[in-house]
Amino acid sequence: MSANQTDPMIGRLIDGRYRVRSRIARGGMATVYLASDLRLERPVAVKIMHGHLADDENFKERFIQEARSAARLAHPNVVNVYDQGQDDESAYIVMEYLPGITLRELLQEHRVLTPEQATDILEAVLAGLAAAHRSGIVHRDLKPENVLLADDGRIKIGDFGLARAASANTATGAALLGTIAYLSPELVTRGIADTRSDIYALGIMLYEMLTGEQPYKGEQPMQIAYQHANDTVPMPSAVNPRVPAELDELVLWATARDPEQRPRDARAMLEHLYDLQRGDAVPGGTQKTMVLPRAMAPVPPAEAFGAGRNPTGPAGQNGPTGQTGPAGLRGSTGETAILQKARHRTGPVTPALGTNAEALGRKAAARRKRGAVWLVLVVVLALVAGTTAWWFSLGPGSQATVPAITNASVAQATSKLEAQGFGVSDEQVKTYDPVIAAGQVTGTRPEAGATVHKGSAVRLVVSQGPRILSLPKVVGQQEDAAKKALSPFTVGASTTRFDQKAKGTVLGIAGKNASGATVDLQNATTYPERRPVTLTVSLGPVPDVTGQSLSAAQAALTAVGLKSVQSGGEYSDSVANGAVIRQGAEGDGAVVPGSTIDLVVSKGPTPITVPDETGRKVSTAESALAALGLKVSYADCTTAQCATATALGFDWRKLVKVQSQSPAGQGTAFKGDTVTLKYDGSSLSVG
């Protein structure tokens, strides 16, 4: 299975605008995808930071810094940045899409470039880098992987992820950023970078283009870093004899260990490259002596200055004007120090200077001969250019860019393509798409943004809708385990309610049908891929507050997100006055956060109205009072008749009547209270 088929980002719609089509490249910090800008209908490259770095603020800041740094630049040799943002937890950068390869891929394929090819690439990179340096930006990570070679011939610098302001020296701290093979000595030893650090990296790249290898090698990164800090980069011609001396010295100038001996920035090095390309003749037939790196200047033999004498002094020593050239001295008149010292010698001109003059004369004659050749060549090229322009604009070779088409019907897509001069193949590409409905077009083959001949047949990529997957049973599981089991679907925020099941237990699962209506999935066995699902999760039982005071009960319910209201009071012989007798959900529905709980509060024991029992037999009165939950007591039975009646074994209470009672009739008592009855003992007779 290909990486595109397994990458979950493929098919995603980022920020409602960028439809991800395929993966272009993956690095340690981010992955780059080809996407379609649905708003402007153009292909773009979207760089998405890896999810595991989302919580690392340093990485996120470097990622955002890349967008800000590159967005400040508007130059044909710098990759354009269109947009930057965050979708869910994924930070992203939207850049121009450049179909082509990197300089690293070119070197892997061809290994060694010709001096002309290397110079062309160097000029383009210097132009883009000069724009960055002019804007106060140091790239700090120049390497072949970050030089893009587009199919249409454009050359651009990308990946400003390590860029920093160049207004002052920039220290990297304890960790060295950038690729070790291109780190300047000052970055290795002091962790400090400025514009000249970029020049050093570019010098190493030029060496690699001319020789097919890097100047320093080692099994461990520290071995390479040590060589950067202590060794001198060798001349490329020592590896590739076809490298001209001018490029040898350009490499040595750019890779000088002392930053003061390098070009001050990309603009200075670019201007020097232009001088090399123009030659050293100026209008009027006079000669201009270029301030070149030492090996590029005409060097007289040692005897012209005395054995062992150094004509230029230590590398980097100031000349009469106080300025240093690429290597050696610069004179006050613009001539090299070597020529100045030669002028002050007595006697005939040295052989070295004579040889140099002859060489300059030969070069001038050669240029005059080349002028006629160039004229013929220009005419031929103009004819070829005209023919080529006709071929590609009006003739059979005319080209067109495939438009972006998504979420359109087959008929609409066909009409749009035919209107722009394309044919539409009867053969369609079927694909699953979790977002675009079945039967709608998700893209084309070739993909949007591809350049093809007008009239070419384009195949439509048609959605079959989302894949139908098995839906796991999650009711009764804990919420975390359920969400992992549902990873092929889009799991939204859970809803919650109070339930007798333990907190975190899944009570139900719901989803959406094709029309967007909510459906219960508890008994479903399949469900479309990435379709939304929502879990209902238990918050545990509602707190039992019966027997608590009203204030304590309300506080306990508020603590779990519930409201409460006192719905009334009742007498209770078992619950203390002011305490909760019972509780219940308002309306007896499901209890969710914010629901109201009804509380019934005790008013204390039930009051009893004492009946008037005077004049009734004592036994009858006792039964009536006992039925009401009252206790009965009597006046002492001390008369001789009462004692005699008791001794004879009959119930005297059935013979006497109540004379008075306490409390009196219609008084108030409570369950368990005692009513005292008095009776007329004289009415009790025996025998």
XYZ file of C-alpha atoms in Angstrom, residues 71-454:
384
model
C 6.551 36.123 3.480
C 8.750 39.209 3.929
C 10.546 38.348 0.692
C 9.188 38.921 -2.789
C 11.833 37.711 -5.222
C 11.802 35.405 -8.274
C 14.423 33.186 -6.621
C 12.604 32.711 -3.293
C 9.634 30.355 -2.863
C 6.479 32.443 -2.337
C 4.478 31.959 0.865
C 0.733 32.515 0.434
C -0.829 31.703 3.797
C -0.194 30.354 7.288
C -2.573 29.123 9.958
C -3.710 26.277 12.177
C -6.414 23.684 11.516
C -7.380 21.682 14.611
C -3.946 21.004 16.154
C -2.028 21.117 12.847
C 0.014 24.242 12.062
C 0.490 24.717 8.307
C 2.160 26.960 5.709
C 0.785 27.375 2.163
C 3.462 27.968 -0.505
C 3.656 28.108 -4.263
C 3.854 24.685 -5.884
C 6.948 24.140 -8.039
C 6.906 20.873 -10.001
C 10.519 19.771 -10.300
C 13.427 18.457 -8.239
C 15.847 19.700 -5.594
C 19.528 20.396 -6.177
C 20.236 17.351 -3.981
C 18.265 15.123 -6.383
C 20.125 16.660 -9.335
C 23.480 15.900 -7.679
C 22.392 12.352 -6.868
C 21.507 11.826 -10.518
C 24.499 13.567 -12.187
C 26.990 13.776 -9.264
C 29.223 16.458 -10.878
C 27.910 19.586 -12.640
C 29.765 21.511 -15.312
C 31.203 24.897 -14.288
C 28.518 26.577 -16.414
C 25.699 24.664 -14.691
C 27.152 25.338 -11.253
C 27.536 29.042 -12.051
C 23.922 29.319 -13.261
C 22.630 27.759 -10.055
C 25.006 29.842 -7.916
C 23.827 33.069 -9.575
C 20.150 32.289 -8.941
C 20.737 31.277 -5.319
C 22.854 34.373 -4.667
C 20.137 36.592 -6.140
C 17.471 35.131 -3.838
C 19.823 35.127 -0.850
C 20.772 38.759 -1.545
C 17.095 39.686 -1.259
C 16.948 37.911 2.108
C 20.102 39.609 3.385
C 18.830 42.982 2.151
C 15.654 42.380 4.206
C 17.691 41.578 7.297
C 17.184 37.796 7.174
C 19.865 35.119 7.626
C 18.749 31.767 6.192
C 21.064 29.589 8.388
C 20.140 26.297 6.686
C 21.376 26.553 3.099
C 21.940 23.128 1.566
C 21.086 21.381 -1.741
C 17.835 20.049 -0.238
C 16.559 23.646 0.067
C 17.344 24.705 -3.531
C 14.386 23.922 -5.810
C 14.840 23.425 -9.565
C 11.454 23.821 -11.246
C 10.534 21.998 -14.445
C 10.189 25.376 -16.207
C 13.789 26.358 -15.393
C 13.187 28.554 -12.352
C 15.574 28.172 -9.413
C 14.344 29.119 -5.934
C 15.446 28.979 -2.291
C 12.980 27.461 0.164
C 12.698 26.371 3.798
C 13.311 29.449 5.954
C 12.498 27.396 9.090
C 15.778 28.411 10.794
C 15.847 32.015 9.514
C 16.574 34.813 11.976
C 16.990 38.567 11.859
C 20.446 39.605 10.628
C 20.523 43.014 12.313
C 22.981 41.544 14.839
C 24.933 38.342 15.258
C 22.505 35.558 16.012
C 23.482 32.991 18.630
C 21.947 29.539 18.473
C 22.479 28.635 22.105
C 23.637 25.181 23.117
C 22.177 23.399 20.106
C 23.602 23.992 16.621
C 20.841 24.345 14.076
C 21.279 23.558 10.400
C 22.969 20.687 8.605
C 26.440 19.867 9.913
C 28.000 19.515 6.442
C 27.320 23.217 5.702
C 27.909 24.834 9.128
C 30.388 27.729 9.219
C 33.322 27.651 11.678
C 31.798 30.430 13.797
C 28.579 28.426 14.166
C 30.567 25.363 15.248
C 32.842 27.159 17.712
C 30.663 30.013 19.002
C 27.116 29.228 17.900
C 26.876 32.625 16.141
C 25.565 33.234 12.616
C 25.303 36.259 10.317
C 25.105 36.826 6.557
C 28.657 35.510 6.108
C 27.586 32.175 7.598
C 25.177 31.780 4.659
C 28.069 32.607 2.295
C 30.149 29.799 3.842
C 27.332 27.282 3.327
C 26.991 28.459 -0.284
C 30.730 27.977 -0.808
C 30.446 24.362 0.416
C 27.503 23.845 -1.977
C 29.556 25.246 -4.890
C 32.408 22.862 -3.998
C 29.941 19.956 -3.972
C 28.448 20.932 -7.362
C 31.925 21.110 -8.958
C 33.350 17.912 -7.411
C 30.369 15.686 -6.634
C 31.372 15.368 -2.982
C 31.527 17.406 0.216
C 34.951 18.689 1.331
C 34.783 17.193 4.811
C 33.888 13.612 5.658
C 33.664 11.643 8.878
C 31.802 8.834 10.558
C 30.566 11.107 13.357
C 29.068 14.624 13.058
C 31.648 15.965 15.524
C 34.460 14.862 13.209
C 32.978 16.964 10.406
C 32.354 19.905 12.754
C 35.997 19.762 13.893
C 37.207 19.979 10.284
C 34.951 23.001 9.625
C 36.493 24.770 12.624
C 40.153 23.868 11.990
C 40.774 22.970 8.326
C 40.807 24.942 5.076
C 38.487 23.865 2.276
C 40.634 22.501 -0.572
C 40.389 23.831 -4.118
C 37.768 21.961 -6.200
C 40.295 21.531 -9.023
C 42.277 19.168 -6.792
C 39.376 16.728 -7.236
C 38.103 17.851 -10.659
C 40.906 19.300 -12.850
C 38.300 20.803 -15.216
C 37.329 23.429 -12.613
C 38.691 26.835 -13.692
C 40.923 28.826 -11.340
C 38.275 31.543 -10.995
C 35.811 29.095 -9.410
C 38.609 27.609 -7.255
C 39.229 31.014 -5.740
C 35.518 31.780 -5.444
C 35.150 28.645 -3.286
C 38.177 29.577 -1.171
C 36.925 33.146 -0.722
C 33.432 32.022 0.354
C 34.730 29.327 2.743
C 37.463 31.272 4.514
C 37.560 30.218 8.189
C 37.701 33.871 9.294
C 34.307 35.505 8.483
C 36.137 38.816 7.852
C 37.857 37.201 4.850
C 34.556 36.230 3.168
C 32.155 38.377 1.105
C 30.178 40.510 3.543
C 26.861 39.242 2.138
C 25.246 37.621 -0.921
C 25.064 40.966 -2.784
C 28.844 41.402 -2.611
C 29.477 37.872 -3.856
C 26.882 38.241 -6.631
C 28.463 41.475 -7.879
C 31.844 39.739 -7.951
C 30.304 36.885 -9.961
C 28.927 39.447 -12.432
C 32.439 40.935 -12.771
C 33.807 37.495 -13.627
C 31.103 36.955 -16.242
C 31.670 40.381 -17.875
C 35.457 40.020 -18.147
C 37.848 42.891 -17.464
C 37.612 45.050 -20.681
C 35.703 48.325 -20.585
C 34.497 50.614 -23.449
C 37.216 52.753 -25.023
C 39.831 50.030 -25.218
C 41.264 50.622 -21.736
C 41.937 47.815 -19.360
C 40.300 47.326 -15.956
C 42.131 45.254 -13.338
C 39.533 43.372 -11.314
C 39.968 42.989 -7.558
C 40.024 39.200 -7.551
C 40.797 36.544 -5.000
C 44.544 35.921 -4.854
C 44.788 32.854 -7.117
C 42.686 34.617 -9.766
C 45.021 37.641 -9.945
C 48.169 37.451 -12.142
C 50.947 36.331 -9.768
C 54.601 37.121 -10.687
C 57.246 34.520 -9.905
C 58.935 34.491 -6.538
C 62.161 36.068 -7.849
C 60.282 39.273 -8.744
C 59.940 40.000 -5.019
C 62.783 38.045 -3.492
C 62.784 34.452 -2.338
C 60.251 33.613 0.366
C 58.624 37.032 0.313
C 54.825 37.247 0.569
C 53.631 39.890 -1.934
C 50.229 40.358 -0.321
C 50.966 39.885 3.361
C 48.802 37.782 5.685
C 45.386 36.885 4.388
C 42.938 39.586 5.362
C 45.570 42.281 6.117
C 44.277 45.737 5.212
C 45.643 47.422 2.107
C 46.195 51.133 1.557
C 42.470 51.825 1.580
C 41.793 49.727 4.670
C 39.621 47.260 2.690
C 40.157 43.550 2.263
C 39.413 41.709 -0.949
C 38.463 38.064 -1.307
C 42.021 37.173 -0.205
C 44.999 39.547 -0.018
C 45.149 43.322 -0.428
C 43.217 45.918 -2.407
C 45.156 48.988 -3.598
C 44.048 52.586 -3.420
C 43.536 52.753 -7.195
C 41.551 49.552 -7.454
C 44.518 47.464 -8.659
C 45.746 44.367 -6.862
C 48.614 44.682 -4.460
C 50.617 42.363 -6.680
C 50.414 44.816 -9.602
C 51.301 47.745 -7.333
C 54.458 46.084 -6.040
C 55.412 45.072 -9.567
C 55.076 48.734 -10.702
C 57.533 49.895 -8.064
C 60.231 47.472 -9.225
C 63.090 48.862 -11.353
C 64.138 47.305 -14.586
C 62.094 45.542 -17.263
C 58.583 44.248 -16.675
C 58.517 40.801 -15.118
C 57.704 37.852 -17.330
C 54.554 37.299 -15.339
C 53.171 40.733 -16.178
C 54.153 40.388 -19.831
C 52.423 37.051 -20.019
C 49.369 38.568 -18.435
C 49.295 41.423 -20.971
C 49.578 38.979 -23.855
C 46.749 36.947 -22.391
C 44.586 40.062 -22.134
C 45.349 40.903 -25.771
C 44.466 37.408 -26.909
C 41.247 37.622 -24.910
C 40.276 40.924 -26.580
C 40.926 39.477 -30.063
C 38.909 36.408 -29.217
C 36.026 38.589 -28.092
C 36.042 40.467 -31.429
C 35.852 37.162 -33.296
C 33.105 35.960 -31.024
C 31.079 39.112 -31.786
C 30.281 37.977 -35.352
C 29.527 34.493 -34.148
C 27.200 35.881 -31.502
C 25.365 37.990 -34.087
C 24.654 34.942 -36.221
C 23.726 32.976 -33.104
C 21.309 35.704 -31.970
C 19.547 35.671 -35.347
C 19.271 31.886 -35.282
C 18.004 31.937 -31.724
C 15.421 34.589 -32.614
C 14.121 32.379 -35.430
C 14.066 29.380 -33.126
C 12.340 31.401 -30.412
C 9.714 32.630 -32.837
C 9.065 29.149 -34.133
C 8.944 27.792 -30.603
C 6.555 30.542 -29.513
C 4.240 29.731 -32.408
C 4.459 26.002 -31.639
C 3.537 26.397 -28.008
C 1.032 29.277 -28.318
C -0.823 28.475 -31.518
C 0.608 25.288 -32.972
C 0.277 21.626 -32.038
C 2.535 22.024 -29.029
C 0.324 24.504 -27.176
C 0.075 23.770 -23.484
C -2.651 24.258 -20.911
C -2.979 23.856 -17.145
C -5.531 21.376 -15.822
C -8.048 23.306 -13.668
C -8.967 22.301 -10.124
C -12.350 20.580 -10.007
C -13.791 19.267 -6.766
C -17.260 18.527 -5.438
C -18.863 18.974 -8.851
C -21.116 16.614 -10.740
C -19.674 14.654 -13.653
C -21.668 16.814 -16.053
C -20.416 20.047 -14.502
C -16.798 18.845 -14.501
C -17.034 17.683 -18.110
C -18.486 21.020 -19.196
C -15.747 22.984 -17.450
C -12.924 20.893 -18.905
C -14.318 20.968 -22.438
C -14.781 24.729 -22.208
C -11.041 25.037 -21.563
C -10.066 22.839 -24.485
C -9.637 19.467 -22.811
C -11.222 16.176 -23.723
C -12.850 14.028 -21.048
C -12.156 10.314 -21.033
C -15.016 7.848 -20.654
C -12.830 5.929 -18.220
C -13.227 7.220 -14.690
C -11.102 6.719 -11.584
C -13.184 5.529 -8.654
C -12.099 6.455 -5.144
C -13.507 6.537 -1.654
C -13.922 9.999 -0.162
C -15.150 10.614 3.384
C -16.282 14.174 2.580
C -17.443 14.357 -1.023
C -20.715 12.586 -1.757
C -20.851 9.527 -3.995
C -21.066 10.429 -7.676
C -19.363 13.811 -7.248
C -15.957 14.593 -8.757
C -13.015 14.787 -6.325
C -10.273 15.587 -8.843
C -8.699 14.696 -12.172
C -5.905 12.650 -13.722
C -3.592 14.432 -14.512
C -4.024 16.344 -11.262
C -5.004 19.989 -11.041
C -2.120 22.296 -11.933
C -0.441 19.847 -14.308
C 0.625 21.272 -17.695
C -0.487 19.165 -20.665
C -1.180 19.597 -24.357
C -4.450 21.273 -25.187
